[in-house]
mmCIF file of C-alpha atoms in Angstrom:
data_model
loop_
_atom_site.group_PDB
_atom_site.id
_atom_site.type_symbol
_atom_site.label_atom_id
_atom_site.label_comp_id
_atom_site.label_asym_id
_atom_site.label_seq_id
_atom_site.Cartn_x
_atom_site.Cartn_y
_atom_site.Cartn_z
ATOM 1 C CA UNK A 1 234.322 144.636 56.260
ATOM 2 C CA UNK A 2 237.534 143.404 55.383
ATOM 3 C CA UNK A 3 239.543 144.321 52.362
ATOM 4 C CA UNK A 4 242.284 142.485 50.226
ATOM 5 C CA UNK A 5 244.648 142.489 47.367
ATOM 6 C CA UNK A 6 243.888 140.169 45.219
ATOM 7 C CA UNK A 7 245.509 141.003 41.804
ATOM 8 C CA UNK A 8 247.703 144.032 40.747
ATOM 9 C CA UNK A 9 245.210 147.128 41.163
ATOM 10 C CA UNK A 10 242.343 145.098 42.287
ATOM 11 C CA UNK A 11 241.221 144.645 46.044
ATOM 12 C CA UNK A 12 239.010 142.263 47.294
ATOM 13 C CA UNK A 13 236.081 143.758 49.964
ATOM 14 C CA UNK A 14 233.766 141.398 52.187
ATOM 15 C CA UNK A 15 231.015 143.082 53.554
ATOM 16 C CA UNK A 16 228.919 141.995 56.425
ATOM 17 C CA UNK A 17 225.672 143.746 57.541
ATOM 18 C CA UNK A 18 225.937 145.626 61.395
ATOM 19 C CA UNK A 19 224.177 144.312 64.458
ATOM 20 C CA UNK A 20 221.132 146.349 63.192
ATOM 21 C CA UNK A 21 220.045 145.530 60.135
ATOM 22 C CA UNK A 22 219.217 141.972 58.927
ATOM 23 C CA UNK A 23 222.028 139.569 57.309
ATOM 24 C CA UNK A 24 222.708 139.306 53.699
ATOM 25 C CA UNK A 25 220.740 137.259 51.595
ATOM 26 C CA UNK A 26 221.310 135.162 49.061
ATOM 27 C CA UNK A 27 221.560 136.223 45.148
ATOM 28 C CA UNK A 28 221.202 135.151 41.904
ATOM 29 C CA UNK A 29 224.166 134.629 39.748
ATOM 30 C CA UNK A 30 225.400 138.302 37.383
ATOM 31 C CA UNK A 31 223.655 140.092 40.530
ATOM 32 C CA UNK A 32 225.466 143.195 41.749
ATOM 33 C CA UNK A 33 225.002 145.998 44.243
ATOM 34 C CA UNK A 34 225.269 149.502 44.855
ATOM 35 C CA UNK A 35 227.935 150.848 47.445
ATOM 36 C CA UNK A 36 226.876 153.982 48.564
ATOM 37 C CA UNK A 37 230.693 155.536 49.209
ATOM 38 C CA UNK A 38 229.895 158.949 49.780
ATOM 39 C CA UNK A 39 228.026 161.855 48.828
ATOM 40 C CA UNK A 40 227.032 161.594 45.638
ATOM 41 C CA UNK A 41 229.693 158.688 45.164
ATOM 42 C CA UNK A 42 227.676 155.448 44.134
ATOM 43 C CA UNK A 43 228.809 152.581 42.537
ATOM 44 C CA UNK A 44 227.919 149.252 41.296
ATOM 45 C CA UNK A 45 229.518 146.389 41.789
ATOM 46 C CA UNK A 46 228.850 142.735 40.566
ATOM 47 C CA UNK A 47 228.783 139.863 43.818
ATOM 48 C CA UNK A 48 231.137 137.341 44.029
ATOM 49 C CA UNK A 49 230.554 133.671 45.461
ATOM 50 C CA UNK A 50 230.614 134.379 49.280
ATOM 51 C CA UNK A 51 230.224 132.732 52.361
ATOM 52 C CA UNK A 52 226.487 132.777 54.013
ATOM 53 C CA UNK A 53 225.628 136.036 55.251
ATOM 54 C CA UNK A 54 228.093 138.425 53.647
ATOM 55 C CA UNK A 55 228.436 139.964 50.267
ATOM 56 C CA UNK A 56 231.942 140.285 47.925
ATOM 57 C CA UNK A 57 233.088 142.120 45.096
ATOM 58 C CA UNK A 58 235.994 143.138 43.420
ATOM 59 C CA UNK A 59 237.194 146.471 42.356
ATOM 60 C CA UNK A 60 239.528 147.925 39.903
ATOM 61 C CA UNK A 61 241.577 150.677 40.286
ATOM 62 C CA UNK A 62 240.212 152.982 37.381
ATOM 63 C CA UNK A 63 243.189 155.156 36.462
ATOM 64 C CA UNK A 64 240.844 157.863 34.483
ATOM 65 C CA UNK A 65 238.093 156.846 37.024
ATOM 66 C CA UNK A 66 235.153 159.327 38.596
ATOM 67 C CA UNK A 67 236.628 158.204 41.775
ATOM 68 C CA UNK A 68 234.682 155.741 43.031
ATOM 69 C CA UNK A 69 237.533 152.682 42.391
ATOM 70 C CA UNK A 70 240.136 155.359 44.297
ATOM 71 C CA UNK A 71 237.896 155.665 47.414
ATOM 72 C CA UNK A 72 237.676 151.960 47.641
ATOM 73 C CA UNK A 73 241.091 151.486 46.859
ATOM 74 C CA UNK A 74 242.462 154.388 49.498
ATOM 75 C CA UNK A 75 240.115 155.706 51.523
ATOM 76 C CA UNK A 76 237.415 152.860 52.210
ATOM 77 C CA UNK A 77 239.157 151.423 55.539
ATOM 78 C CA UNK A 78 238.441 147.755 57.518
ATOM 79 C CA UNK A 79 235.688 148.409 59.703
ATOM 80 C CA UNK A 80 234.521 151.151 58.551
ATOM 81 C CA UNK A 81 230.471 151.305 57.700
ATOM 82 C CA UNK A 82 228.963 151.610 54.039
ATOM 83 C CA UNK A 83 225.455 151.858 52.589
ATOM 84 C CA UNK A 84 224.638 148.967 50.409
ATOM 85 C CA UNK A 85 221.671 148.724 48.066
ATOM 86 C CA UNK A 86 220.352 145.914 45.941
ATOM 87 C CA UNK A 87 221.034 142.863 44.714
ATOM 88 C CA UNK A 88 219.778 143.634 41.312
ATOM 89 C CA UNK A 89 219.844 141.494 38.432
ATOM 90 C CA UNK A 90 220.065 142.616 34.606
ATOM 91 C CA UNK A 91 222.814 139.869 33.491
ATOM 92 C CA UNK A 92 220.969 136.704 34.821
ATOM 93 C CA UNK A 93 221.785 133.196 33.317
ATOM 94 C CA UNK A 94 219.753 131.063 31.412
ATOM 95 C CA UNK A 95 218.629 128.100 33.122
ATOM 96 C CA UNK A 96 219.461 125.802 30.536
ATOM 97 C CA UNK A 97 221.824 125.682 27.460
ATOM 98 C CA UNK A 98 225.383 125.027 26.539
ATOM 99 C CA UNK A 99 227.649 128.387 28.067
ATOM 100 C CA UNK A 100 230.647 130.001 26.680
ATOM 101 C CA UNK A 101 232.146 132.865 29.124
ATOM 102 C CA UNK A 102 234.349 135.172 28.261
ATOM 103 C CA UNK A 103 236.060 137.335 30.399
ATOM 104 C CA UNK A 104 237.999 140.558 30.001
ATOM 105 C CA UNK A 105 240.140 141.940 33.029
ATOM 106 C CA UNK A 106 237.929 142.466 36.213
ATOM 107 C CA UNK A 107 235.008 141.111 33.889
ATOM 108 C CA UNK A 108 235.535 138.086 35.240
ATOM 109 C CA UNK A 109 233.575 138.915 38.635
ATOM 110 C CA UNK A 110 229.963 139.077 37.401
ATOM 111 C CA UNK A 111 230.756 135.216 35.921
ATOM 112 C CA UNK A 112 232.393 133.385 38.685
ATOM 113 C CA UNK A 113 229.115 133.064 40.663
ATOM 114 C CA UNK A 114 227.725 131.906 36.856
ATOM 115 C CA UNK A 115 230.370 129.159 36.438
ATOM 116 C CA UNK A 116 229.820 127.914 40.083
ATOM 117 C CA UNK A 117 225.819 127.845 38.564
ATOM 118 C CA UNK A 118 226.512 126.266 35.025
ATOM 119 C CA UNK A 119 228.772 123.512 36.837
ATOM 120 C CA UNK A 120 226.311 122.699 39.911
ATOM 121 C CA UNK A 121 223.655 121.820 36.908
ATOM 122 C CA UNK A 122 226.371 119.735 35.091
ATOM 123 C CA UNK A 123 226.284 121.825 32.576
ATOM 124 C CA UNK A 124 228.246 122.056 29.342
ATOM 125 C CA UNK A 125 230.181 124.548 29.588
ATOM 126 C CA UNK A 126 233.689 126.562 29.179
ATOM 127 C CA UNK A 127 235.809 129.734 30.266
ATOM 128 C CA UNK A 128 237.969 132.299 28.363
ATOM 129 C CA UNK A 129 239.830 134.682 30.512
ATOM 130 C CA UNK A 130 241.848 137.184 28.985
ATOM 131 C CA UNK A 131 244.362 139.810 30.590
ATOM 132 C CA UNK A 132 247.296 141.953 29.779
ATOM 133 C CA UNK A 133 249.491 140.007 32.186
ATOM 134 C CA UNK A 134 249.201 137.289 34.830
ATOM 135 C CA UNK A 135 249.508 139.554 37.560
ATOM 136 C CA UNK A 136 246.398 141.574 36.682
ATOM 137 C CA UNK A 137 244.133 138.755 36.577
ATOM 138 C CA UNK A 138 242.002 138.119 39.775
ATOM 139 C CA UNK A 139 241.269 134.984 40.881
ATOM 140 C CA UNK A 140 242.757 132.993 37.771
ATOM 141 C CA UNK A 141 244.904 130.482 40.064
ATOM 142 C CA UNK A 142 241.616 129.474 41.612
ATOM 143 C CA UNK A 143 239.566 129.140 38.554
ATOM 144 C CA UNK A 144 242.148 127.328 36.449
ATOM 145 C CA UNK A 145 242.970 124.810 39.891
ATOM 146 C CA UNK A 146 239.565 124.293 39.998
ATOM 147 C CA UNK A 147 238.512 123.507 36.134
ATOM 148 C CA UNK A 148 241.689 122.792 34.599
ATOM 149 C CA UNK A 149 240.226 121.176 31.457
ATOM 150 C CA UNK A 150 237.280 123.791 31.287
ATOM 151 C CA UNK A 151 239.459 127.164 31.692
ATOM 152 C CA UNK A 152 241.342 128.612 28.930
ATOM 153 C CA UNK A 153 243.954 131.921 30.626
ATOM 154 C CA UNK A 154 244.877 133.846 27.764
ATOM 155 C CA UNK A 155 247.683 136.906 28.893
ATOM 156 C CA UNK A 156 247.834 139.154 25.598
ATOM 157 C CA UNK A 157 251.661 139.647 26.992
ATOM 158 C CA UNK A 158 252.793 136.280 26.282
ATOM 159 C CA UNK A 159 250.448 135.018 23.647
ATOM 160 C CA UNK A 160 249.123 138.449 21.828
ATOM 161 C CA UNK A 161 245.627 139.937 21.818
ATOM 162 C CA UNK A 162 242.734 137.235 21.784
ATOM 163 C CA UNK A 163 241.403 136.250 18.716
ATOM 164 C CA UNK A 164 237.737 136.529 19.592
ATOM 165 C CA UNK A 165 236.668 136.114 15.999
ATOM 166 C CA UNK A 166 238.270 132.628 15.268
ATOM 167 C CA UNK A 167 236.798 131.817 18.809
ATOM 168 C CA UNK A 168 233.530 132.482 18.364
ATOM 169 C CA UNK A 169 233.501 130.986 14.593
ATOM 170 C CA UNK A 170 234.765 127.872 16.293
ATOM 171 C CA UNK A 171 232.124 127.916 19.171
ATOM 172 C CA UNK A 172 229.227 125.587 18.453
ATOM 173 C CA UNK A 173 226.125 127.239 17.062
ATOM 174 C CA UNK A 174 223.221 127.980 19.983
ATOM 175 C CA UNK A 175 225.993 128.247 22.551
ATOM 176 C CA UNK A 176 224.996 131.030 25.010
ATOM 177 C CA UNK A 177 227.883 133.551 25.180
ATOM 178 C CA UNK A 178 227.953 135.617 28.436
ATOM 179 C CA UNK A 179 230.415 138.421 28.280
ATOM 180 C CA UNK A 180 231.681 140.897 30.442
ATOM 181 C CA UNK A 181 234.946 143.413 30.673
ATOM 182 C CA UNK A 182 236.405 146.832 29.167
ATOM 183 C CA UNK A 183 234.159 148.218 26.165
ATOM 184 C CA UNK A 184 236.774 147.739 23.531
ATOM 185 C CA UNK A 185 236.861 143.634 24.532
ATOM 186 C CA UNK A 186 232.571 143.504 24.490
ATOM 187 C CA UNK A 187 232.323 145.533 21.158
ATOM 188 C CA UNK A 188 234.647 142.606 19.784
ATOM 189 C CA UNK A 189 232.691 140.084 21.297
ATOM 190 C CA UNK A 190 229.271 141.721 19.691
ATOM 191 C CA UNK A 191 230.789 141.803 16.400
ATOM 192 C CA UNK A 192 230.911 138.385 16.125
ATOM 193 C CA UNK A 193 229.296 136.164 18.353
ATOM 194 C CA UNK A 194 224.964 135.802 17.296
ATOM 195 C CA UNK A 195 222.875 138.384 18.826
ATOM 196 C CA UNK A 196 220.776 135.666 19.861
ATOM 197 C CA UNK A 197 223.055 133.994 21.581
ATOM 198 C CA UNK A 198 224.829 136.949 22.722
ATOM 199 C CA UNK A 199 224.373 138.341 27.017
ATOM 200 C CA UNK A 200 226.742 141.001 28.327
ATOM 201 C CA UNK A 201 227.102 143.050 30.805
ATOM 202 C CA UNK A 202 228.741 146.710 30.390
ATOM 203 C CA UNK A 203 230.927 148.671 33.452
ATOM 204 C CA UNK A 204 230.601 151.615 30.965
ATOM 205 C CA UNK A 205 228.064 153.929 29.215
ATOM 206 C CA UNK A 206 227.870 153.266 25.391
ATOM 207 C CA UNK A 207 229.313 156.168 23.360
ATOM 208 C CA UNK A 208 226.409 158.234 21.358
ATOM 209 C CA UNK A 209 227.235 160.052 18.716
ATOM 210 C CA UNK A 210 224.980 159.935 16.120
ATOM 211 C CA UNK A 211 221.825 161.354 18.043
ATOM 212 C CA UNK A 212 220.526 164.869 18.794
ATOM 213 C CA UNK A 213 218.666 165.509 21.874
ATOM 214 C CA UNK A 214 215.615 166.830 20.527
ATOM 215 C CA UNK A 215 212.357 168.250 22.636
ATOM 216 C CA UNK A 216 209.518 165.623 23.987
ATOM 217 C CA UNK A 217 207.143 165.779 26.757
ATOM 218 C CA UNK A 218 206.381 162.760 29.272
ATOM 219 C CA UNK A 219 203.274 161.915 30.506
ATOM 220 C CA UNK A 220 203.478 160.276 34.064
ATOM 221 C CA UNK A 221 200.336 158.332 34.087
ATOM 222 C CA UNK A 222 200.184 157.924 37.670
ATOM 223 C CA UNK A 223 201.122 161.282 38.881
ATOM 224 C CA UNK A 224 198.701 162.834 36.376
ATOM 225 C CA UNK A 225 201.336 165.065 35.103
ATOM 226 C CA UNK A 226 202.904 165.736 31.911
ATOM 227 C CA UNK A 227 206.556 167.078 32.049
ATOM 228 C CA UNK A 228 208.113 168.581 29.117
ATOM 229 C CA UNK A 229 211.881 167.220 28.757
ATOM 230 C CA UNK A 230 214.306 170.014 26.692
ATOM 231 C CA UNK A 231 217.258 168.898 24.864
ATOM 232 C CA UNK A 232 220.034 168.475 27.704
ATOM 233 C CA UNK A 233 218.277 167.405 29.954
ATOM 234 C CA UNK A 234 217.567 163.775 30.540
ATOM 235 C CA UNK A 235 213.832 162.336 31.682
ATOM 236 C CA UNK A 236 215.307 161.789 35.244
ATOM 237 C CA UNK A 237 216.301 164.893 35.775
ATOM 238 C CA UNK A 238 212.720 166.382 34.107
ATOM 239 C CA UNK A 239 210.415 163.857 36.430
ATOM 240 C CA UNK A 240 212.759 165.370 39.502
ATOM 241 C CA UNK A 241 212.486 168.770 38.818
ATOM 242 C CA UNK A 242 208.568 168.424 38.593
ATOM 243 C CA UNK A 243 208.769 167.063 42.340
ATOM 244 C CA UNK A 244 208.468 163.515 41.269
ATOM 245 C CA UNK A 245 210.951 161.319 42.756
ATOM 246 C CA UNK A 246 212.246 157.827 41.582
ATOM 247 C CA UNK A 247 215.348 155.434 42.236
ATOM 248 C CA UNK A 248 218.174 156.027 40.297
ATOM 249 C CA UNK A 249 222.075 155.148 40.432
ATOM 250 C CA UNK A 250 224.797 155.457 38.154
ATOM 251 C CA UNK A 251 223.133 158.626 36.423
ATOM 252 C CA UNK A 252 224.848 156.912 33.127
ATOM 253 C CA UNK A 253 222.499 153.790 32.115
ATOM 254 C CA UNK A 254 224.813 151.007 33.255
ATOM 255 C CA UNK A 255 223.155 150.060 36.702
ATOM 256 C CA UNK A 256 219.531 149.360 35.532
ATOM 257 C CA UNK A 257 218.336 150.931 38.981
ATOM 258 C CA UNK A 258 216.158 153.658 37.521
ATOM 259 C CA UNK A 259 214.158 151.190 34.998
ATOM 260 C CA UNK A 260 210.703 152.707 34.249
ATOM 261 C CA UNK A 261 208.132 151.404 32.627
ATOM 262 C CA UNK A 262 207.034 152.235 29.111
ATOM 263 C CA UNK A 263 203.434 152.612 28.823
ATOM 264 C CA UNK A 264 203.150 154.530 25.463
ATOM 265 C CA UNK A 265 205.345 155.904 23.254
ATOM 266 C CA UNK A 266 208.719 155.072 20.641
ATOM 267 C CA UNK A 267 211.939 155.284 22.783
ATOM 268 C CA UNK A 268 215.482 155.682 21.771
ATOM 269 C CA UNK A 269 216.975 153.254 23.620
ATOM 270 C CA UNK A 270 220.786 154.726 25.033
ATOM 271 C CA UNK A 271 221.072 152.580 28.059
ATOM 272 C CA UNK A 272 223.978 149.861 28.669
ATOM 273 C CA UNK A 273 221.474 147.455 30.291
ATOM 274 C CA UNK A 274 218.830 145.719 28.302
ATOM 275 C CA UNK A 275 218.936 143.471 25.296
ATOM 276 C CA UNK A 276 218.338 144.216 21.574
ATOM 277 C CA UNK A 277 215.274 142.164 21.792
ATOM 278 C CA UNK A 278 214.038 144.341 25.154
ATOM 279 C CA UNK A 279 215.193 147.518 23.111
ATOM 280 C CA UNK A 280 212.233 146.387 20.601
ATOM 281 C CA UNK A 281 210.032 145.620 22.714
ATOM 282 C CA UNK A 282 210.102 148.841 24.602
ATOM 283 C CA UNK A 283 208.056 147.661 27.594
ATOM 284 C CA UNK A 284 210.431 149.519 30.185
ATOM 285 C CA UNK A 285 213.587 152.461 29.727
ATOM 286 C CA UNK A 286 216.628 153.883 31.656
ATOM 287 C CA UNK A 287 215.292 157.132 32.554
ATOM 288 C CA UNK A 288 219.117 158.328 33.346
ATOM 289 C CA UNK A 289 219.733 158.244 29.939
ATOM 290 C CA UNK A 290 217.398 157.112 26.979
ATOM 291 C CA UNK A 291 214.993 159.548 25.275
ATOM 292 C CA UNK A 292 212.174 159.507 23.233
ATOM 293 C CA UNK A 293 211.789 159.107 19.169
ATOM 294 C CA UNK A 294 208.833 160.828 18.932
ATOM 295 C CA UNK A 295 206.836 164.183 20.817
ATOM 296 C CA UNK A 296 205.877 162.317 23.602
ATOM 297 C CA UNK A 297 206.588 159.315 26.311
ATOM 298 C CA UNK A 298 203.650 157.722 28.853
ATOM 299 C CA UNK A 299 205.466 156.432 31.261
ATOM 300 C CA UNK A 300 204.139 154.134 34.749
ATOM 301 C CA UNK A 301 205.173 157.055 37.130
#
């Protein structure tokens, strides 16, 4: 492992697997992983383009943080061995289509491994990265040397706060708009770029509070139990306590890593993770976090 500074407040960590276990594989572009820093200390973190055989990411110091950014930041030394789980995928690209990205802060990491994609296939495509100053954004130099003509740096201290809405009334129509950084930036983004159109990926749980945890039971058809889930409790925690285990990872639906699926039943969807169009579907939930609408879930467990 080695570890960098790359931008003020964000390192820079290579991982390589030990003598023991097999080498990193490949991944597909949006992918991220789970470092495993301690007990009860997980965190995901979306792969950077790296060189065959290891794994990179970025990380943020979070200043109100749960303390996973502070133990990579201070504590998480060259050398020294961590778990790592996945690569996962719930922010994939489209294989084909015109692309605007837009980047806020250290959003920018799940999308560099996308723009290496969208430019490999010749496709159409263009990047907006916005941060407070220069100094805070990682890897800008390298993007903007790179595509000069295709990479817009916006830094709110010297030009003001991005105007996402006369950006996205500007951006051609059926444009696919992949979007990633702080909630504030993506809830900007949503208001005004097409659903349809729309892809992002969230570091944070949404904020619900219009709902009341109300009483439902889950049926897990292939345990052959049925596991009544109170208000306070989530469905993870319910199918746990009745001695049925199943993965799980951020505990607050942002990772994807404890998607279930749905085999009967109305969910309310709380998750960070899946699409409006997946939310009505209801084929698969986050466990962690969503709940049901009516008395009772089936679920594939």
């Amino acid at each position: 492992m080695t570890k960098t500074v790359v931008a003020d407040g964000v390192v820079e960590i290579v991982l390589a697997a030990s003598a023991a276990d097999a080498p990193f594989g490949s991944f597909t572009p949006g992918s991220h992983i789970d470092l495993h820093l301690g007990d009860d200390l997980v965190r995901q973190y979306s792969l950077l383009p790296s060189a065959t055989g290891t794994w990179r990411v970025a990380v943020l110091r979070e200043r109100d943080g749960r303390g996973g950014s502070a133990f990579c930041h201070d504590e998480l030394a060259v050398g020294r061995d961590v778990r790592v789980a996945g690569p996962r995928n719930h922010f994939a690209l489209d294989e084909q289509g015109r692309y605007l990205f837009l980047a806020g802060g250290i959003g920018i990491t799940p999308l560099i491994s996308m723009i290496d994609e969208a430019a490999a296939r010749g496709a159409d495509w263009r990047l907006v990265y916005a941060g407070r100053t220069a100094g805070s954004m990682a890897f800008a130099a390298d993007l903007a040397r790179r595509w000069p003509d295709r990479v817009d740096l916006h830094v709110d201290a010297d030009r003001g706060l991005l105007d996402l809405a006369g950006l996205l009334a500007a951006t051609p129509s059926g444009t696919q708009v992949y979007a990633c950084g702080p909630a504030g930036f993506l809830d900007a983004v949503a208001e005004h770029a097409p659903a349809e159109s729309l892809h992002v990926e969230r570091f944070a749980p949404l904020a619900i509070t219009d709902r009341e945890d109300t009483p439902f039971e889950v049926e897990l058809a292939r345990s052959d139990r049925t596991v009544p889930v109170p208000p306070g409790r989530s469905v993870l925690e319910a199918v746990r306590d009745a001695g049925v285990q199943t993965l799980s990872s951020c505990g607050e639906g942002t990772c994807g890593t404890c998607e279930t699926t749905v085999l009967a039943g109305e969910v309310d969807h709380r998750d960070a993770v899946l699409t409006d169009a997946e939310r009505e579907d209801s084929e698969t939930m986050m466990i962690c976090v969503s709940r049901a609408r009516g008395p009772r879930l089936v679920l594939d467990l």
